[in-house]
Short mmCIF file of C-alpha atoms in Angstrom, two decimals:
data_model
loop_
_atom_site.label_atom_id
_atom_site.label_comp_id
_atom_site.label_asym_id
_atom_site.label_seq_id
_atom_site.Cartn_x
_atom_site.Cartn_y
_atom_site.Cartn_z
CA MET F 1276 -22.11 -25.71 42.44
CA HIS F 1277 -22.28 -28.82 40.28
CA ILE F 1278 -23.21 -28.14 36.65
CA PRO F 1279 -24.48 -31.27 34.90
CA SER F 1280 -23.21 -32.20 31.48
CA LEU F 1281 -25.45 -30.91 28.72
CA THR F 1282 -26.36 -32.16 25.30
CA ARG F 1283 -25.96 -29.81 22.37
CA ARG F 1284 -29.67 -29.03 22.55
CA GLY F 1285 -29.34 -28.44 26.26
CA LEU F 1286 -26.46 -26.08 25.67
CA ALA F 1287 -28.58 -24.12 23.21
CA ARG F 1288 -31.42 -23.89 25.74
CA LEU F 1289 -28.96 -22.65 28.35
CA LEU F 1290 -27.64 -20.02 25.98
CA CYS F 1291 -31.13 -18.76 25.23
CA GLY F 1292 -32.35 -18.78 28.80
CA THR F 1293 -29.56 -17.16 30.77
CA ALA F 1294 -30.94 -15.42 33.83
CA LEU F 1295 -30.80 -11.64 34.00
CA LEU F 1296 -28.46 -10.04 36.49
CA PRO F 1297 -29.26 -6.74 38.18
CA LEU F 1298 -27.63 -3.65 36.71
CA VAL F 1299 -24.95 -1.89 38.75
CA SER F 1300 -25.82 1.30 40.54
CA GLY F 1301 -25.26 4.65 38.91
CA GLY F 1302 -26.18 3.41 35.44
CA SER F 1303 -29.77 4.52 34.90
CA ALA F 1304 -31.15 5.33 31.48
CA SER F 1305 -30.57 9.01 32.20
CA ALA F 1306 -26.83 8.36 32.05
CA GLN F 1307 -27.10 7.63 28.36
CA GLY F 1308 -29.54 10.45 27.88
CA ARG F 1309 -26.71 12.86 28.64
CA ARG F 1310 -24.88 13.18 25.36
CA ASP F 1311 -21.68 13.96 27.21
CA THR F 1312 -21.45 10.46 28.74
CA LEU F 1313 -20.60 7.25 26.89
CA VAL F 1314 -21.72 4.08 28.68
CA ILE F 1315 -20.37 0.64 27.77
CA GLY F 1316 -21.50 -2.77 29.04
CA LEU F 1317 -18.57 -5.16 29.41
CA ASP F 1318 -17.50 -8.11 31.55
CA ILE F 1319 -14.52 -6.62 33.42
CA SER F 1320 -14.16 -9.41 35.98
CA ASP F 1321 -10.58 -10.03 34.82
CA THR F 1322 -9.41 -6.53 35.70
CA VAL F 1323 -6.74 -6.63 38.39
CA THR F 1324 -4.70 -3.49 37.67
CA PHE F 1325 -4.37 -0.38 35.52
CA ASP F 1326 -0.61 -0.15 35.88
CA PRO F 1327 0.46 -0.55 32.22
CA VAL F 1328 3.61 -2.41 33.24
CA ARG F 1329 1.71 -5.02 35.28
CA GLN F 1330 -1.26 -5.54 32.94
CA ALA F 1331 -1.68 -9.02 31.43
CA GLN F 1332 -5.43 -9.49 31.12
CA TYR F 1333 -8.05 -9.34 28.36
CA THR F 1334 -10.21 -6.26 28.94
CA PRO F 1335 -7.96 -3.63 30.65
CA PRO F 1336 -6.11 -2.67 27.41
CA LEU F 1337 -9.32 -0.94 26.24
CA THR F 1338 -9.05 1.45 29.19
CA LEU F 1339 -5.26 1.72 29.08
CA ALA F 1340 -5.27 2.64 25.38
CA ALA F 1341 -7.75 5.42 26.18
CA CYS F 1342 -5.62 6.86 28.98
CA TYR F 1343 -2.10 6.39 27.61
CA ASP F 1344 -0.20 6.71 24.37
CA SER F 1345 2.77 4.74 23.14
CA LEU F 1346 5.44 5.96 20.76
CA ALA F 1347 3.62 4.33 17.84
CA THR F 1348 0.21 2.82 17.25
CA PHE F 1349 -1.86 0.80 14.79
CA GLU F 1350 -4.84 2.11 12.87
CA PRO F 1351 -7.79 -0.30 12.53
CA GLY F 1352 -7.37 -2.56 9.54
CA ASP F 1353 -3.60 -2.15 9.18
CA TYR F 1354 -1.69 -4.21 11.72
CA VAL F 1355 1.53 -4.36 9.71
CA ASN F 1356 2.59 -0.71 9.47
CA PRO F 1357 2.90 1.17 12.78
CA LYS F 1358 1.70 4.78 12.68
CA PRO F 1359 3.09 7.79 14.56
CA SER F 1360 1.73 8.55 18.02
CA LEU F 1361 4.01 10.18 20.61
CA ALA F 1362 6.86 9.69 18.16
CA THR F 1363 6.55 11.28 14.73
CA ARG F 1364 9.34 9.34 13.04
CA TRP F 1365 11.83 6.54 13.63
CA VAL F 1366 14.96 5.46 11.82
CA ARG F 1367 17.73 2.95 12.36
CA ARG F 1368 20.25 4.15 14.88
CA PRO F 1369 23.73 4.87 13.47
CA GLY F 1370 25.55 1.56 13.45
CA GLY F 1371 22.29 -0.40 13.02
CA ASP F 1372 22.08 -1.67 16.60
CA GLY F 1373 18.75 -0.06 17.42
CA TRP F 1374 16.16 2.59 16.59
CA ARG F 1375 16.09 6.38 16.98
CA PHE F 1376 12.74 8.02 17.77
CA THR F 1377 11.82 11.68 17.38
CA LEU F 1378 9.15 12.87 19.82
CA ARG F 1379 6.09 14.88 18.87
CA ASP F 1380 6.27 18.55 19.90
CA GLY F 1381 3.84 20.14 22.30
CA VAL F 1382 2.39 17.01 23.92
CA LYS F 1383 1.23 17.32 27.53
CA PHE F 1384 0.28 14.80 30.17
CA ALA F 1385 -3.17 14.90 31.78
CA SER F 1386 -1.58 16.97 34.55
CA GLY F 1387 -0.66 19.69 32.04
CA ALA F 1388 3.09 19.01 32.24
CA ALA F 1389 5.01 18.71 28.97
CA VAL F 1390 6.21 15.30 27.80
CA THR F 1391 10.00 15.08 27.71
CA VAL F 1392 12.58 12.55 26.62
CA GLU F 1393 13.21 11.91 30.33
CA ASP F 1394 9.63 10.66 30.67
CA VAL F 1395 10.25 8.21 27.82
CA LYS F 1396 13.48 6.95 29.34
CA PHE F 1397 11.86 6.67 32.79
CA SER F 1398 8.90 4.71 31.40
CA PHE F 1399 11.12 2.11 29.75
CA ASP F 1400 13.64 1.96 32.60
CA ARG F 1401 10.76 1.14 34.94
CA LEU F 1402 9.25 -1.35 32.49
CA ILE F 1403 12.55 -3.18 32.01
CA ASN F 1404 13.51 -3.22 35.67
CA MET F 1405 10.08 -4.29 36.96
CA ARG F 1406 10.65 -7.55 35.03
CA GLU F 1407 6.94 -8.18 34.61
CA GLN F 1408 5.46 -9.94 31.58
CA THR F 1409 5.57 -6.67 29.64
CA GLN F 1410 9.36 -6.70 29.90
CA VAL F 1411 9.42 -10.04 28.10
CA TYR F 1412 7.63 -8.42 25.18
CA ILE F 1413 10.57 -6.04 24.69
CA LYS F 1414 13.32 -8.46 25.66
CA SER F 1415 15.27 -7.37 22.57
CA VAL F 1416 15.62 -3.85 24.05
CA ASP F 1417 18.77 -3.52 26.13
CA ARG F 1418 18.25 0.08 27.21
CA VAL F 1419 16.90 3.51 26.22
CA GLU F 1420 19.23 6.50 25.96
CA VAL F 1421 18.50 10.20 25.63
CA VAL F 1422 20.11 11.76 22.54
CA ASP F 1423 18.82 15.32 22.82
CA ALA F 1424 15.70 17.21 23.92
CA SER F 1425 13.51 15.55 21.27
CA THR F 1426 15.26 12.26 20.48
CA VAL F 1427 15.72 8.91 22.20
CA ASP F 1428 17.58 5.77 21.14
CA PHE F 1429 16.50 2.20 21.76
CA ILE F 1430 19.65 0.07 21.98
CA MET F 1431 18.89 -3.49 20.95
CA ASN F 1432 20.52 -6.78 21.91
CA ALA F 1433 18.90 -8.34 18.80
CA PRO F 1434 18.89 -5.61 16.13
CA ASN F 1435 16.63 -7.51 13.73
CA ALA F 1436 13.97 -8.33 16.31
CA PRO F 1437 10.50 -6.96 15.38
CA ILE F 1438 10.36 -4.22 18.01
CA LEU F 1439 8.34 -1.54 16.18
CA PRO F 1440 4.96 -3.32 16.28
CA ILE F 1441 5.56 -4.36 19.87
CA LEU F 1442 6.04 -0.74 20.96
CA CYS F 1443 2.46 -0.03 19.86
CA ASN F 1444 0.98 -1.95 22.79
CA PRO F 1445 -0.43 -0.15 25.88
CA GLY F 1446 2.15 -1.88 28.10
CA CYS F 1447 4.74 0.33 26.42
CA SER F 1448 2.90 3.54 27.30
CA ILE F 1449 4.71 6.72 28.25
CA LEU F 1450 4.05 7.76 31.86
CA GLU F 1451 4.79 11.04 33.63
CA LYS F 1452 8.00 10.59 35.56
CA ALA F 1453 7.48 13.30 38.20
CA VAL F 1454 3.97 12.12 39.13
CA LEU F 1455 4.98 8.47 39.30
CA LEU F 1456 8.04 9.17 41.44
CA ARG F 1457 5.87 11.12 43.90
CA ASN F 1458 3.63 8.08 44.16
CA GLY F 1459 6.19 5.36 44.81
CA ALA F 1460 7.60 4.50 41.39
CA VAL F 1461 11.15 3.23 41.00
CA GLN F 1462 13.00 3.15 37.69
CA GLY F 1463 16.29 1.56 38.74
CA PRO F 1464 17.35 -2.10 39.12
CA GLU F 1465 15.53 -2.34 42.44
CA ALA F 1466 12.15 -1.56 40.81
CA ARG F 1467 10.88 -5.14 40.94
CA ASP F 1468 10.98 -5.24 44.73
CA SER F 1469 10.64 -1.56 45.59
CA ASP F 1470 8.16 0.03 43.17
CA ARG F 1471 4.90 1.03 44.90
CA ALA F 1472 3.16 3.08 42.20
CA THR F 1473 0.66 0.41 41.15
CA ASP F 1474 -1.85 1.26 43.89
CA TRP F 1475 -1.92 4.89 42.77
CA LEU F 1476 -2.22 3.91 39.10
CA ASN F 1477 -5.23 1.74 39.92
CA GLY F 1478 -7.19 4.89 40.70
CA ASN F 1479 -5.44 7.50 38.59
CA SER F 1480 -3.57 7.78 35.33
CA ALA F 1481 -0.41 9.57 34.32
CA GLY F 1482 -0.63 9.47 30.56
CA THR F 1483 -1.33 11.56 27.48
CA GLY F 1484 -4.39 9.75 26.11
CA PRO F 1485 -7.79 11.25 25.28
CA TYR F 1486 -9.15 10.22 28.70
CA ARG F 1487 -7.86 9.85 32.22
CA LEU F 1488 -8.89 7.31 34.85
CA MET F 1489 -11.04 8.82 37.59
CA ARG F 1490 -12.23 5.76 39.50
CA TRP F 1491 -12.22 2.00 39.29
CA GLU F 1492 -14.71 0.10 41.43
CA ARG F 1493 -13.64 -3.53 41.22
CA GLY F 1494 -16.43 -5.73 39.87
CA SER F 1495 -18.66 -2.70 39.30
CA GLN F 1496 -17.48 0.02 36.96
CA ILE F 1497 -14.65 2.11 35.52
CA MET F 1498 -15.05 5.87 35.15
CA LEU F 1499 -12.98 7.98 32.76
CA GLN F 1500 -12.85 11.76 32.29
CA ARG F 1501 -11.88 13.69 29.16
CA ASN F 1502 -8.24 14.81 29.21
CA PRO F 1503 -8.33 18.60 28.61
CA HIS F 1504 -4.66 18.55 27.55
CA TYR F 1505 -4.98 15.81 24.92
CA TRP F 1506 -2.75 16.54 21.92
CA GLY F 1507 -5.10 15.01 19.34
CA PRO F 1508 -8.72 15.77 18.39
CA ALA F 1509 -10.78 16.12 21.55
CA PRO F 1510 -12.93 13.08 22.32
CA ALA F 1511 -16.63 13.60 21.80
CA PHE F 1512 -17.64 12.60 25.33
CA GLU F 1513 -16.79 14.28 28.59
CA ARG F 1514 -17.05 11.02 30.50
CA VAL F 1515 -16.95 7.28 29.84
CA VAL F 1516 -18.51 4.72 32.16
CA ILE F 1517 -17.63 1.05 31.63
CA ARG F 1518 -20.18 -0.97 33.57
CA HIS F 1519 -19.46 -4.51 34.66
CA LEU F 1520 -22.20 -6.71 33.23
CA SER F 1521 -21.07 -10.32 33.20
CA ASP F 1522 -24.25 -11.75 31.73
CA SER F 1523 -25.15 -11.52 28.03
CA ALA F 1524 -28.87 -11.26 28.72
CA ALA F 1525 -28.28 -8.37 31.13
CA GLN F 1526 -26.16 -6.61 28.52
CA LEU F 1527 -28.83 -7.15 25.87
CA LEU F 1528 -31.54 -5.72 28.11
CA ALA F 1529 -29.39 -2.72 29.06
CA LEU F 1530 -28.63 -2.09 25.39
CA ARG F 1531 -32.27 -2.24 24.33
CA ARG F 1532 -33.39 -0.02 27.21
CA GLY F 1533 -30.72 2.53 26.39
CA ASP F 1534 -28.84 2.08 29.67
CA VAL F 1535 -25.65 1.42 27.70
CA HIS F 1536 -24.51 2.61 24.29
CA ALA F 1537 -22.67 -0.63 23.49
CA ALA F 1538 -22.65 -4.24 24.69
CA PHE F 1539 -19.49 -6.27 24.18
CA ASN F 1540 -20.36 -9.77 25.41
CA LEU F 1541 -23.48 -10.78 23.53
CA ILE F 1542 -23.92 -14.47 22.72
CA PRO F 1543 -24.82 -15.37 19.11
CA GLU F 1544 -28.52 -15.86 19.87
CA HIS F 1545 -28.70 -12.36 21.36
CA VAL F 1546 -26.79 -10.91 18.41
CA ALA F 1547 -29.28 -12.54 16.05
CA SER F 1548 -32.20 -11.14 18.04
CA LEU F 1549 -31.05 -7.61 17.23
CA GLN F 1550 -31.76 -8.02 13.51
CA GLY F 1551 -34.41 -5.53 12.57
CA ASP F 1552 -34.02 -3.49 15.77
CA GLY F 1553 -34.33 0.13 14.71
CA ASN F 1554 -32.34 1.40 17.69
CA VAL F 1555 -29.39 -1.00 17.64
CA THR F 1556 -26.91 -2.22 15.07
CA VAL F 1557 -24.21 -4.90 15.33
CA THR F 1558 -20.63 -3.84 14.58
CA ARG F 1559 -18.34 -6.70 13.55
CA LEU F 1560 -14.59 -7.12 13.13
CA PRO F 1561 -12.38 -10.22 12.79
CA SER F 1562 -10.11 -10.32 15.82
CA LEU F 1563 -6.59 -11.57 16.39
CA ASP F 1564 -7.62 -13.07 19.74
CA PHE F 1565 -8.05 -16.75 20.36
CA VAL F 1566 -9.40 -19.05 23.04
CA TYR F 1567 -7.49 -22.21 23.82
CA MET F 1568 -7.06 -25.05 26.27
CA ALA F 1569 -3.65 -25.46 27.85
CA VAL F 1570 -2.88 -29.04 28.92
CA THR F 1571 -0.23 -29.88 31.49
CA GLN F 1572 2.29 -32.66 31.03
CA ASN F 1573 3.35 -32.57 34.67
CA PRO F 1574 3.14 -36.21 35.85
CA ALA F 1575 2.61 -35.10 39.43
CA ALA F 1576 -0.59 -33.33 38.34
CA ASN F 1577 -1.86 -36.09 36.04
CA PRO F 1578 0.29 -39.08 34.99
CA ALA F 1579 -1.84 -39.75 31.91
CA LEU F 1580 -1.23 -36.27 30.52
CA ALA F 1581 2.51 -36.75 30.78
CA LYS F 1582 2.11 -38.98 27.71
CA LYS F 1583 2.06 -37.01 24.45
CA GLU F 1584 -0.34 -39.47 22.82
CA ALA F 1585 -2.91 -38.81 25.55
CA ARG F 1586 -2.67 -35.06 24.98
CA GLN F 1587 -2.93 -35.58 21.23
CA ALA F 1588 -6.05 -37.68 21.78
CA ILE F 1589 -7.65 -34.64 23.41
CA GLY F 1590 -6.85 -32.59 20.32
CA TYR F 1591 -8.50 -35.10 18.01
CA ALA F 1592 -11.59 -35.65 20.19
CA ILE F 1593 -12.97 -32.09 20.20
CA ASP F 1594 -15.82 -31.10 17.88
CA TYR F 1595 -14.40 -27.80 16.63
CA ASP F 1596 -17.08 -27.36 13.96
CA GLY F 1597 -19.72 -27.62 16.66
CA ILE F 1598 -18.01 -24.93 18.73
CA LEU F 1599 -17.67 -22.58 15.77
CA GLY F 1600 -21.13 -23.24 14.37
CA ASN F 1601 -23.40 -23.90 17.33
CA LEU F 1602 -21.80 -21.92 20.13
CA LEU F 1603 -20.40 -19.03 18.08
CA GLY F 1604 -22.87 -18.85 15.25
CA GLY F 1605 -20.08 -19.06 12.70
CA ALA F 1606 -18.50 -15.80 13.89
CA ALA F 1607 -15.03 -17.30 14.26
CA VAL F 1608 -12.22 -19.16 12.55
CA ARG F 1609 -9.62 -21.53 14.01
CA PRO F 1610 -5.85 -21.29 13.59
CA ALA F 1611 -3.49 -24.22 14.00
CA HIS F 1612 -1.71 -22.79 17.02
CA PHE F 1613 -0.60 -19.51 18.61
CA LEU F 1614 -0.52 -17.57 15.33
CA PRO F 1615 -3.97 -16.19 14.50
CA ILE F 1616 -5.32 -16.47 10.99
CA GLY F 1617 -4.18 -13.45 9.00
CA VAL F 1618 -0.59 -13.07 10.17
CA ILE F 1619 2.48 -14.37 8.35
CA GLY F 1620 2.47 -18.16 8.30
CA SER F 1621 -1.14 -18.61 9.42
CA THR F 1622 -3.89 -19.17 6.86
CA PRO F 1623 -7.04 -21.31 6.85
CA GLU F 1624 -5.26 -23.71 4.52
CA ILE F 1625 -2.25 -24.11 6.83
CA ALA F 1626 -4.59 -24.57 9.79
CA ARG F 1627 -6.50 -27.34 8.01
CA ASP F 1628 -3.26 -29.02 6.98
CA ILE F 1629 -1.45 -29.14 10.33
CA GLY F 1630 -3.97 -28.27 13.05
CA PHE F 1631 -6.07 -30.66 15.13
CA ARG F 1632 -9.44 -31.70 13.74
CA GLN F 1633 -12.04 -34.05 15.15
CA ASP F 1634 -11.16 -37.68 14.39
CA LEU F 1635 -12.57 -39.94 17.09
CA ASP F 1636 -11.02 -43.12 15.71
CA ARG F 1637 -7.61 -41.51 15.69
CA ALA F 1638 -8.15 -40.26 19.24
CA ARG F 1639 -8.96 -43.82 20.38
CA ARG F 1640 -5.86 -45.19 18.62
CA LEU F 1641 -3.72 -42.60 20.37
CA LEU F 1642 -5.17 -43.63 23.73
CA GLN F 1643 -4.28 -47.24 22.90
CA ALA F 1644 -0.72 -46.14 22.05
CA ALA F 1645 -0.53 -44.30 25.37
CA GLY F 1646 -1.51 -47.49 27.23
CA LEU F 1647 -4.86 -45.95 28.13
CA PRO F 1648 -7.43 -47.94 26.12
CA ASP F 1649 -10.16 -47.17 28.64
CA GLY F 1650 -9.36 -43.47 28.72
CA PHE F 1651 -8.45 -41.49 31.83
CA GLU F 1652 -9.69 -38.77 34.15
CA MET F 1653 -8.65 -35.12 34.03
CA GLU F 1654 -9.68 -31.72 35.31
CA ILE F 1655 -10.53 -28.68 33.22
CA ALA F 1656 -10.45 -25.33 35.05
CA TYR F 1657 -12.02 -22.16 33.69
CA GLY F 1658 -13.06 -18.70 34.80
CA ASN F 1659 -16.52 -17.60 35.83
CA ALA F 1660 -16.71 -15.23 32.89
CA ALA F 1661 -17.48 -14.99 29.20
CA VAL F 1662 -15.28 -14.50 26.17
CA ALA F 1663 -16.42 -13.57 22.66
CA GLY F 1664 -20.04 -13.92 23.73
CA VAL F 1665 -19.67 -17.45 25.12
CA SER F 1666 -19.31 -18.33 28.76
CA TYR F 1667 -16.31 -20.45 29.65
CA GLN F 1668 -18.71 -22.73 31.51
CA VAL F 1669 -20.69 -23.56 28.37
CA LEU F 1670 -17.46 -24.06 26.44
CA ALA F 1671 -16.12 -26.35 29.17
CA GLN F 1672 -19.30 -28.42 29.13
CA LYS F 1673 -19.01 -28.80 25.38
CA VAL F 1674 -15.38 -29.99 25.64
CA GLN F 1675 -16.34 -32.30 28.51
CA ALA F 1676 -19.02 -33.93 26.38
CA ASP F 1677 -16.69 -34.30 23.39
CA LEU F 1678 -13.86 -35.89 25.38
CA GLY F 1679 -16.32 -38.25 27.04
CA ARG F 1680 -17.00 -39.84 23.65
CA VAL F 1681 -13.50 -41.37 23.64
CA GLY F 1682 -13.40 -42.26 27.34
CA ILE F 1683 -11.68 -39.14 28.71
CA ARG F 1684 -13.65 -38.30 31.84
CA VAL F 1685 -13.54 -34.60 32.71
CA ARG F 1686 -14.12 -32.91 36.06
CA LEU F 1687 -15.03 -29.25 35.68
CA ASN F 1688 -13.50 -26.71 38.04
CA PRO F 1689 -14.97 -23.20 37.71
CA MET F 1690 -12.86 -20.51 39.37
CA ASP F 1691 -12.73 -16.79 39.95
CA GLN F 1692 -10.90 -15.14 37.03
CA VAL F 1693 -8.11 -13.77 39.21
CA ASN F 1694 -7.55 -17.09 40.98
CA LEU F 1695 -7.57 -18.92 37.66
CA ARG F 1696 -4.91 -16.62 36.28
CA THR F 1697 -2.72 -17.15 39.36
CA THR F 1698 -3.18 -20.92 39.22
CA TYR F 1699 -2.29 -21.01 35.55
CA THR F 1700 0.67 -18.64 35.51
CA THR F 1701 2.30 -20.35 38.49
CA GLY F 1702 2.07 -23.77 36.83
CA ARG F 1703 -0.37 -25.28 39.33
CA ILE F 1704 -2.98 -26.52 36.87
CA GLN F 1705 -4.08 -30.10 37.46
CA GLY F 1706 -5.09 -30.92 33.90
CA GLY F 1707 -6.42 -28.44 31.37
CA VAL F 1708 -7.34 -24.78 31.64
CA LEU F 1709 -9.56 -22.80 29.28
CA THR F 1710 -8.24 -19.31 28.71
CA PHE F 1711 -7.62 -16.64 26.10
CA TRP F 1712 -4.81 -14.88 24.31
CA ASN F 1713 -5.19 -11.39 22.92
CA PRO F 1714 -2.28 -9.59 21.33
CA PRO F 1715 -0.39 -7.19 23.56
CA ALA F 1716 0.99 -6.20 20.17
CA VAL F 1717 0.69 -7.61 16.67
CA SER F 1718 3.87 -9.63 16.36
CA ASN F 1719 4.45 -13.30 15.54
CA ASP F 1720 7.40 -13.23 17.88
CA LEU F 1721 5.20 -12.37 20.87
CA TRP F 1722 2.76 -15.19 20.20
CA ALA F 1723 5.47 -17.79 19.57
CA SER F 1724 7.83 -16.64 22.31
CA ALA F 1725 4.97 -16.88 24.78
CA VAL F 1726 4.60 -20.55 23.90
CA VAL F 1727 8.26 -21.52 24.27
CA GLU F 1728 8.92 -19.33 27.31
CA ARG F 1729 6.08 -18.49 29.72
CA VAL F 1730 3.34 -20.86 28.61
CA ALA F 1731 5.71 -23.82 28.33
CA ARG F 1732 6.66 -23.43 32.00
CA ARG F 1733 3.02 -23.33 32.98
CA VAL F 1734 2.37 -26.75 31.45
CA GLY F 1735 5.64 -28.39 32.52
CA TRP F 1736 7.21 -28.53 29.07
CA GLU F 1737 10.99 -28.35 28.88
CA VAL F 1738 11.42 -26.74 25.49
CA PRO F 1739 14.30 -28.04 23.33
CA SER F 1740 16.83 -25.38 22.38
CA ALA F 1741 16.14 -26.12 18.71
CA MET F 1742 12.54 -24.99 19.20
CA THR F 1743 13.61 -21.70 20.78
CA GLN F 1744 16.11 -21.18 17.97
CA LEU F 1745 13.38 -21.80 15.39
CA VAL F 1746 11.28 -19.01 16.92
CA LYS F 1747 14.25 -16.63 16.85
CA GLN F 1748 15.09 -17.52 13.26
CA ALA F 1749 11.49 -17.08 12.10
CA SER F 1750 11.07 -13.78 14.01
CA GLU F 1751 14.18 -12.25 12.47
CA ALA F 1752 13.67 -13.55 8.92
CA GLN F 1753 13.55 -10.61 6.52
CA ASP F 1754 12.15 -12.55 3.57
CA VAL F 1755 8.39 -13.17 3.73
CA GLU F 1756 8.55 -16.53 1.95
CA GLN F 1757 11.26 -17.78 4.28
CA ALA F 1758 9.40 -16.49 7.32
CA THR F 1759 6.19 -18.22 6.20
CA ALA F 1760 7.97 -21.55 5.82
CA LEU F 1761 9.64 -21.23 9.22
CA TRP F 1762 6.42 -20.27 10.99
CA THR F 1763 4.57 -23.15 9.34
CA GLU F 1764 7.20 -25.59 10.56
CA TRP F 1765 7.05 -24.11 14.06
CA GLN F 1766 3.28 -24.61 14.18
CA ARG F 1767 3.66 -28.19 12.96
CA GLN F 1768 6.01 -28.98 15.84
CA VAL F 1769 3.97 -27.33 18.61
CA VAL F 1770 0.74 -28.98 17.40
CA ASP F 1771 2.56 -32.32 17.65
CA GLN F 1772 3.67 -31.41 21.21
CA ALA F 1773 -0.04 -31.05 22.10
CA ASN F 1774 0.17 -28.78 25.12
CA HIS F 1775 -2.17 -26.21 23.59
CA VAL F 1776 -5.41 -26.86 21.75
CA ILE F 1777 -6.76 -23.80 19.94
CA LEU F 1778 -10.55 -23.75 20.08
CA PHE F 1779 -11.43 -20.63 18.09
CA GLN F 1780 -10.41 -17.16 16.93
CA PRO F 1781 -13.54 -15.03 17.29
CA SER F 1782 -14.91 -12.09 15.39
CA TYR F 1783 -16.01 -9.21 17.59
CA GLN F 1784 -19.79 -8.74 17.49
CA ILE F 1785 -20.68 -5.61 19.43
CA GLY F 1786 -24.22 -4.35 19.86
CA VAL F 1787 -24.18 -0.57 19.39
CA ARG F 1788 -26.96 1.99 19.80
CA ARG F 1789 -27.67 3.92 16.61
CA SER F 1790 -27.18 7.13 18.59
CA LEU F 1791 -23.47 6.46 18.05
CA GLY F 1792 -21.81 7.14 14.73
CA ASP F 1793 -18.11 6.27 14.66
CA PHE F 1794 -17.30 3.16 16.72
CA PRO F 1795 -13.79 2.14 15.57
CA LEU F 1796 -13.08 -1.42 16.64
CA THR F 1797 -9.51 -2.67 16.36
CA ALA F 1798 -7.86 -6.09 16.40
CA ALA F 1799 -4.60 -4.64 17.72
CA GLY F 1800 -5.24 -5.80 21.29
CA TRP F 1801 -7.38 -3.08 22.87
CA GLN F 1802 -10.67 -3.79 21.02
CA LEU F 1803 -11.86 -0.19 20.58
CA ASN F 1804 -10.28 3.20 19.92
CA LEU F 1805 -12.33 4.73 22.72
CA GLY F 1806 -11.17 8.29 22.10
CA LYS F 1807 -12.54 8.21 18.55
CA VAL F 1808 -16.08 7.08 19.36
CA ARG F 1809 -18.49 9.73 18.11
CA PRO F 1810 -22.25 10.30 18.35
CA ALA F 1811 -24.31 9.98 15.20
#
């Protein structure tokens, strides 16, 4: 379907007049009336798996963090100091080449079986040998060894790498070895080609979290059940239903009617409309997520974009203040690059100093320098979904209008979320792609390594070895001042490269029924500590 370009006023009208979508079956108001069931409205169109090792999307970590535990975790508000979870303590391994973890006593899986050190070793053997994206996160881990019945060692190939915060992410969850082996899992070197456990994990879970997965109906809903063997405080709800509602207006209506307890994808106008509502409040939290446009430099895809000046012109043509103010209602900030505001080396001041900003004259001069005084044509692909309360379509139309002001003519290519992900990760984008990044763990190394490793390949950038070395040096720097300087320099160089244009870093704005009390949002990558949600 062709979507015409819109003016800013037209965009606002579109945002206010989004059509309602029908609610999915099984989600009547009576579902919320039962105090033992928590119902959440969320766009889950990006969900493709609940195998922790294979997960690389935006919304599934919320479910995974509810069903699985890692050795360590982050508490909301503190994303620097990992807290105990399945491990109660960790120290440097003798010799300094890794870390030694002591497991918590008395923990059981959802099956009732006790967690053992063999389950920990199995989980990381499988993760490493599957060689999925999650393995890249822990590339500094060479292997895991059992020390005794309560202790495991992580042997590192880069002892100073920041592994502790990375181990907090749901991709590093501990899974039950016996159950996974019965359902096709492989932990040895042949795991990448031979493991068949993902299908089972898409309908079941083998973890220690407060809930367990009962059913996933793709494009409809996710159903969780309380884990009777959970080692921590029992969750307040017997069941959780996550209903797929892709439309903000549908989520708002469901929230007001009481069909859902919480709505995650409300646009700013709908958030504002809840002011004064006696039944609903808005819970806010600055996130560490960001939405960006990746731009290829593959000449076979688009010869114009192979020229750095042309890509830089894109960066200087976009009206970032309009995106933050008009589309997001001010509920966002904008970092310079793949380090969100709030982590070491990323502040609003640094972002203003080295990041892109709208400068139409500069954009036109860059097009002249690229030999493209009349501009050029390009494609922007995006998913049929929303992020941070804004649909990618509206965001794409805004970028299209902005680039048109300097002669860059944009064709919009809306795609299914799964197809978009495949197109992007396999490097087949024809121009730009609008997408997101949320932290699998809170670590500068993960954000920066993603740029110089996976994301660089997707956009056809052959990264100089000096750039890769800069990331390694910054990641392993023990002095905060030195690390800040190195990360600032890294951002300066990747902004100049102009393969990635950061559009915004949103704040979560979640509509929540006042029948709920505790609703602990987190910026650690899984949005909500689902097991700690409590009624009022």
